[in-house]
CSV table of C-alpha atoms (C1' of nucleotides) in Angstrom, one decimal:
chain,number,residue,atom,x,y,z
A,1,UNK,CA,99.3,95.1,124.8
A,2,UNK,CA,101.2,91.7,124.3
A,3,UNK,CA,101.3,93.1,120.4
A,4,UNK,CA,103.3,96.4,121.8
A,5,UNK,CA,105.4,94.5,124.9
A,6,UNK,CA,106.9,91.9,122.2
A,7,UNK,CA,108.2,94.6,119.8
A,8,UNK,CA,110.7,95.4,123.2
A,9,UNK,CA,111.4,91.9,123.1
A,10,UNK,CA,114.7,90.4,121.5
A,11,UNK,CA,113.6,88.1,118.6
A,12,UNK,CA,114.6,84.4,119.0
A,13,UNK,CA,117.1,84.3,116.8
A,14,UNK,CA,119.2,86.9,118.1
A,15,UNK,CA,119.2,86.1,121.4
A,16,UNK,CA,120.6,82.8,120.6
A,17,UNK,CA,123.0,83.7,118.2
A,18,UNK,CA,124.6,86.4,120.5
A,19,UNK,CA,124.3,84.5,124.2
A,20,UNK,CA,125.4,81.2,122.6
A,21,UNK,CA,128.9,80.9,125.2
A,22,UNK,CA,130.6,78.8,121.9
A,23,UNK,CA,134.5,78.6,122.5
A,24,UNK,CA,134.7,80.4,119.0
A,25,UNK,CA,132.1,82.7,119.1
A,26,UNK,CA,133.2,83.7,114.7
A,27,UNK,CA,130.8,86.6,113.8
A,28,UNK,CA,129.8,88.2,117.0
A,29,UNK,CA,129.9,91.6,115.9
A,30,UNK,CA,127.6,92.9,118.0
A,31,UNK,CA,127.1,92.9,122.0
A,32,UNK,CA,123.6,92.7,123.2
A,33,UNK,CA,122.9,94.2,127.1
A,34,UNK,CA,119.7,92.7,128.4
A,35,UNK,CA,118.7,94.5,132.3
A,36,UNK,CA,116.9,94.7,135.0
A,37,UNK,CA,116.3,97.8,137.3
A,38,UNK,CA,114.9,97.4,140.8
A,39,UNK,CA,114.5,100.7,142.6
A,40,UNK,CA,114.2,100.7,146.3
A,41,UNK,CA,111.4,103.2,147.0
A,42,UNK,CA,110.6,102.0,150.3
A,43,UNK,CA,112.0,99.6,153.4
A,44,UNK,CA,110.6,96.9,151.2
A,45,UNK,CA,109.0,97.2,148.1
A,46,UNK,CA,110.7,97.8,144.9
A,47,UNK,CA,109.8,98.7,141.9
A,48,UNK,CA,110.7,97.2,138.4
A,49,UNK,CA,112.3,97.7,134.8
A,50,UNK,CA,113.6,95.7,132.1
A,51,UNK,CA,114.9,96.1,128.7
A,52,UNK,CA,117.6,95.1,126.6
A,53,UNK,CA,120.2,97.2,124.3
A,54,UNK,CA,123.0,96.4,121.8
A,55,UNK,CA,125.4,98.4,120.7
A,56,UNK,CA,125.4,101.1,118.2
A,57,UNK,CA,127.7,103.9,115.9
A,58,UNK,CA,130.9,102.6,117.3
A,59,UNK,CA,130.2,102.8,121.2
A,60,UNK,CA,129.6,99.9,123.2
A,61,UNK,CA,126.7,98.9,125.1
A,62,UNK,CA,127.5,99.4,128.3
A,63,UNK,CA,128.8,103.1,127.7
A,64,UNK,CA,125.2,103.3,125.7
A,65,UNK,CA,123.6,101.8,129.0
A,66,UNK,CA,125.2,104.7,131.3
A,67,UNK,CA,124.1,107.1,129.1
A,68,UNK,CA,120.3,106.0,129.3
A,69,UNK,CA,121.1,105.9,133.0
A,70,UNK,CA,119.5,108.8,134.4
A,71,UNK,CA,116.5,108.1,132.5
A,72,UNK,CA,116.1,104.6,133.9
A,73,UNK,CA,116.9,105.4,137.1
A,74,UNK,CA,115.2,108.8,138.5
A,75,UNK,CA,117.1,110.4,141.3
A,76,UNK,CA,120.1,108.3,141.2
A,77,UNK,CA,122.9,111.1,140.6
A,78,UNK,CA,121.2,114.1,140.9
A,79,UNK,CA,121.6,116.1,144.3
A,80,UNK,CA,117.7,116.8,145.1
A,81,UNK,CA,116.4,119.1,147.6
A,82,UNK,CA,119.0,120.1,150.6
A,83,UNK,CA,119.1,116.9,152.9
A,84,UNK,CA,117.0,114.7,150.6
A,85,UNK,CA,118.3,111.4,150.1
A,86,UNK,CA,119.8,109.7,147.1
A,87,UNK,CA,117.1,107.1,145.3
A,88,UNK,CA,118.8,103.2,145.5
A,89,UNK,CA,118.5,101.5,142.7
A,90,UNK,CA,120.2,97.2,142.0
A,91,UNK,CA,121.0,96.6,138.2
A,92,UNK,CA,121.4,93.1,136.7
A,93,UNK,CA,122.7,92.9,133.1
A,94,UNK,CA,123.1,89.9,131.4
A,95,UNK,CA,125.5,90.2,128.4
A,96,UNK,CA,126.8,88.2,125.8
A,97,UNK,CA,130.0,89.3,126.0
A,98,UNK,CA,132.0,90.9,129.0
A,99,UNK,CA,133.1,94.3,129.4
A,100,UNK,CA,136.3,95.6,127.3
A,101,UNK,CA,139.0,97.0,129.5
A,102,UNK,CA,137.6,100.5,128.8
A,103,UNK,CA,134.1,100.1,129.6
A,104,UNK,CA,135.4,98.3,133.1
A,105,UNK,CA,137.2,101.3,133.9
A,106,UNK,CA,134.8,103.9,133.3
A,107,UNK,CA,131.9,101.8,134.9
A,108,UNK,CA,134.1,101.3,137.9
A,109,UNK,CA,134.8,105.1,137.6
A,110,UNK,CA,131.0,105.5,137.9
A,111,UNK,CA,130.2,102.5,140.4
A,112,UNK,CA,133.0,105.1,142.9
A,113,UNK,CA,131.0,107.9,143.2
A,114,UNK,CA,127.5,106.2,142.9
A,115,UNK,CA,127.5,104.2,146.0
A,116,UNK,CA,123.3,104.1,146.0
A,117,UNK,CA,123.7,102.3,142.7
A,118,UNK,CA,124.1,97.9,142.8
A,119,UNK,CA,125.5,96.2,139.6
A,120,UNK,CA,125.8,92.4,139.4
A,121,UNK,CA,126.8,91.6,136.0
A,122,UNK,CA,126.2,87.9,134.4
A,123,UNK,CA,128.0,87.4,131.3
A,124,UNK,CA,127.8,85.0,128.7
A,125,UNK,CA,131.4,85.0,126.9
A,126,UNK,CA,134.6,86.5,128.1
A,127,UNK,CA,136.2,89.1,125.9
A,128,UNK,CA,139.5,89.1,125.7
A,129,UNK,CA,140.4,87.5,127.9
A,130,UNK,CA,143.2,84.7,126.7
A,131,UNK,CA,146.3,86.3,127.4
A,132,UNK,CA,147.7,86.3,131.0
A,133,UNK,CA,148.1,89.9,130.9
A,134,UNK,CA,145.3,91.4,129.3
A,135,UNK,CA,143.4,94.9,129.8
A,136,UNK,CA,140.4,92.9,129.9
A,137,UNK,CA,141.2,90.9,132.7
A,138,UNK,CA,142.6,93.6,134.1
A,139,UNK,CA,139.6,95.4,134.2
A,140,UNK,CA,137.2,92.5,135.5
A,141,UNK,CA,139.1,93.0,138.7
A,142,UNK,CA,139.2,96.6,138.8
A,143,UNK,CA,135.5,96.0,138.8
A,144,UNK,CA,135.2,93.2,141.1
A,145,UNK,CA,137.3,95.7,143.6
A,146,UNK,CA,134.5,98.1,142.4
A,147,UNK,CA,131.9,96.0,144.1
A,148,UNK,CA,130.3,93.8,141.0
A,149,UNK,CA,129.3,90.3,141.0
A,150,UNK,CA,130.4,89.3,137.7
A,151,UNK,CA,129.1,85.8,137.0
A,152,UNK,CA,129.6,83.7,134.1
A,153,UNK,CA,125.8,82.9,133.0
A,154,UNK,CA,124.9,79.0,133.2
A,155,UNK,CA,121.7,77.5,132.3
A,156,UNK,CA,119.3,79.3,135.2
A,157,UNK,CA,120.4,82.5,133.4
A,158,UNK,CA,120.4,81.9,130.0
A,159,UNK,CA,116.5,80.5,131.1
A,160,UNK,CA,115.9,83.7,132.8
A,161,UNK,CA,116.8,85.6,130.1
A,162,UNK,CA,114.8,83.8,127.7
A,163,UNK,CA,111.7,83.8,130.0
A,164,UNK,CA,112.0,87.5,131.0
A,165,UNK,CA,113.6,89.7,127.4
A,166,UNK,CA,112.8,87.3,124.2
A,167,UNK,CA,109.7,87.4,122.2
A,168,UNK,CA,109.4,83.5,122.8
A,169,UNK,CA,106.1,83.3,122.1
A,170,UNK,CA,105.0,80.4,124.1
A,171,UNK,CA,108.2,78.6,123.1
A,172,UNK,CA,110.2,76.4,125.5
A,173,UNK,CA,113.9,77.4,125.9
A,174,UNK,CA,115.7,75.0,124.8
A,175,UNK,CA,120.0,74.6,125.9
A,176,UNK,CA,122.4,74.2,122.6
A,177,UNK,CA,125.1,71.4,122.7
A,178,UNK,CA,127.6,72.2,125.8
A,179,UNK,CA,126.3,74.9,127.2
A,180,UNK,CA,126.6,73.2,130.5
A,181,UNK,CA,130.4,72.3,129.9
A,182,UNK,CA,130.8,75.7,127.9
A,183,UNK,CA,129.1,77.5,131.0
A,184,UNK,CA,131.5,75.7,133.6
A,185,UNK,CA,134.8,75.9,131.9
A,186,UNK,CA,134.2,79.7,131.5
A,187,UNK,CA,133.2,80.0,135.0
A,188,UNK,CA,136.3,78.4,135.8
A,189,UNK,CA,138.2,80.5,134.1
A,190,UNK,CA,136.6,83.8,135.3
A,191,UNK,CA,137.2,82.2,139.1
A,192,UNK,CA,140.9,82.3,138.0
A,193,UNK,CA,140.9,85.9,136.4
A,194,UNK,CA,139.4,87.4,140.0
A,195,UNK,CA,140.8,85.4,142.2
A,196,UNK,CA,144.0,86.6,143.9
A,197,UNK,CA,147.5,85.2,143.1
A,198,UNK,CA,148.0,84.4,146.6
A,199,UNK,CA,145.2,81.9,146.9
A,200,UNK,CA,145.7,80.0,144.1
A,201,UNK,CA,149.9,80.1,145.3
A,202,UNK,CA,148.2,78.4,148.5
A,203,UNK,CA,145.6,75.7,146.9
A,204,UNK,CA,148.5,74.5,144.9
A,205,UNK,CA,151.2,74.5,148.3
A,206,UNK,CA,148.6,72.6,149.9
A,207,UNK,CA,147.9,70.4,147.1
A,208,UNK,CA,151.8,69.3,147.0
A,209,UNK,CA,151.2,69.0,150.4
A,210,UNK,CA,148.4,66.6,149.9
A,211,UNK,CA,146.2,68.5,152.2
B,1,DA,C1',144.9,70.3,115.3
B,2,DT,C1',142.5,74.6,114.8
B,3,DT,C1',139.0,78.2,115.0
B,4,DT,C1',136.9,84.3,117.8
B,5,DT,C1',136.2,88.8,120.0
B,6,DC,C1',131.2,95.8,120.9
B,7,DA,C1',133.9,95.3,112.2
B,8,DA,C1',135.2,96.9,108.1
B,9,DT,C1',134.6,96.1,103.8
DNA sequence: ATTTTCAAT
């Protein structure tokens, strides 16, 4: 049983290599999606599913997650018997990097019309994301407006992650060289990419205001 | 100081 679970489980290696938040991430070619599914099948109790993907033949992972979708998550779209409800499902991915300005668009496309559906997203890199004017950017907030959480994973995540979808085998997680500091300038910088012009046009009036 | 990015060779 343990023999069968850990061949779903990312080897230690990768997951390192891929969720390290490095400034200069050189050689990530690949995007690994790690998730959890709670469906809501009562008041209270949920039910739960975890996994991870990467992506594969050219499309990335999160347009490879949708597409397992209805799979993972019974009666989320589909239209049931006459007056029958929708099934509620919450979604957490943890990625390495964040969504390309395509992805954002289409998921935020799909978050519209599937308003029984949850995402919070927690990301380890940002994609993209340099330039001022970017796509990417762009498309973080169109998916913030969406209703996502996107969070910039810090070391309670990247602990999670290794607890909950690597074959650790016994194996204490243990944090690479500034991935505090890595985690918090990101985070930083992700506040700056949602947050609306007017606010930060305020904090800094106020702070030549000395207030 | 500078470096990268869901590849393409």
């Amino acid at each position: 049983m343990i023999a069968k679970l850990d061949s779903m489980l990312l080897p230690r290696k990768k997951f390192l290599y891929h969720y390290k938040n490095v400034r200069w991430a050189r050689g990530r070619h690949e995007t690994y999606l790690c998730f959890v599914v709670k469906k809501r099948v009562g008041p209270d109790s949920l039910s739960f599913d975890f996994g991870h993907l990467r992506n594969r033949n050219g499309c990335h992972v999160e347009l490879l997650f949708l597409r397992y979708l209805s799979a993972l998550c019974p009666g989320l779209c589909g239209y049931g018997a006459p007056g029958e409800r929708r099934v509620s499902y919450s979604i957490t991915w943890f990625c390495s990097w964040s969504p390309c300005a395509n992805c954002s668009s289409r998921l935020a496309q799909f978050l519209g019309r599937t308003p029984n559906l949850r995402l919070r997203l927690f990301v380890s890199r940002l994609y993209f994301c340099d330039m001022e004017d970017s796509r990417e950017r762009e498309g973080l907030r169109l998916l913030k407006k969406a209703g996502v959480h996107i969070t910039v994973m810090s070391y309670k995540d990247f602990f999670y992650c290794w607890e909950t979808f690597v074959a650790r085998q016994q194996s204490k997680f243990k944090p690479w060289d500034d991935l505090h500091q890595n985690s918090v300038r990101l985070a930083r910088k992700l506040n700056r990419i949602l947050q609306p012009c007017e606010t930060e046009d305020l904090r800094d009036a106020f702070k030549l205001l000395g207030l």
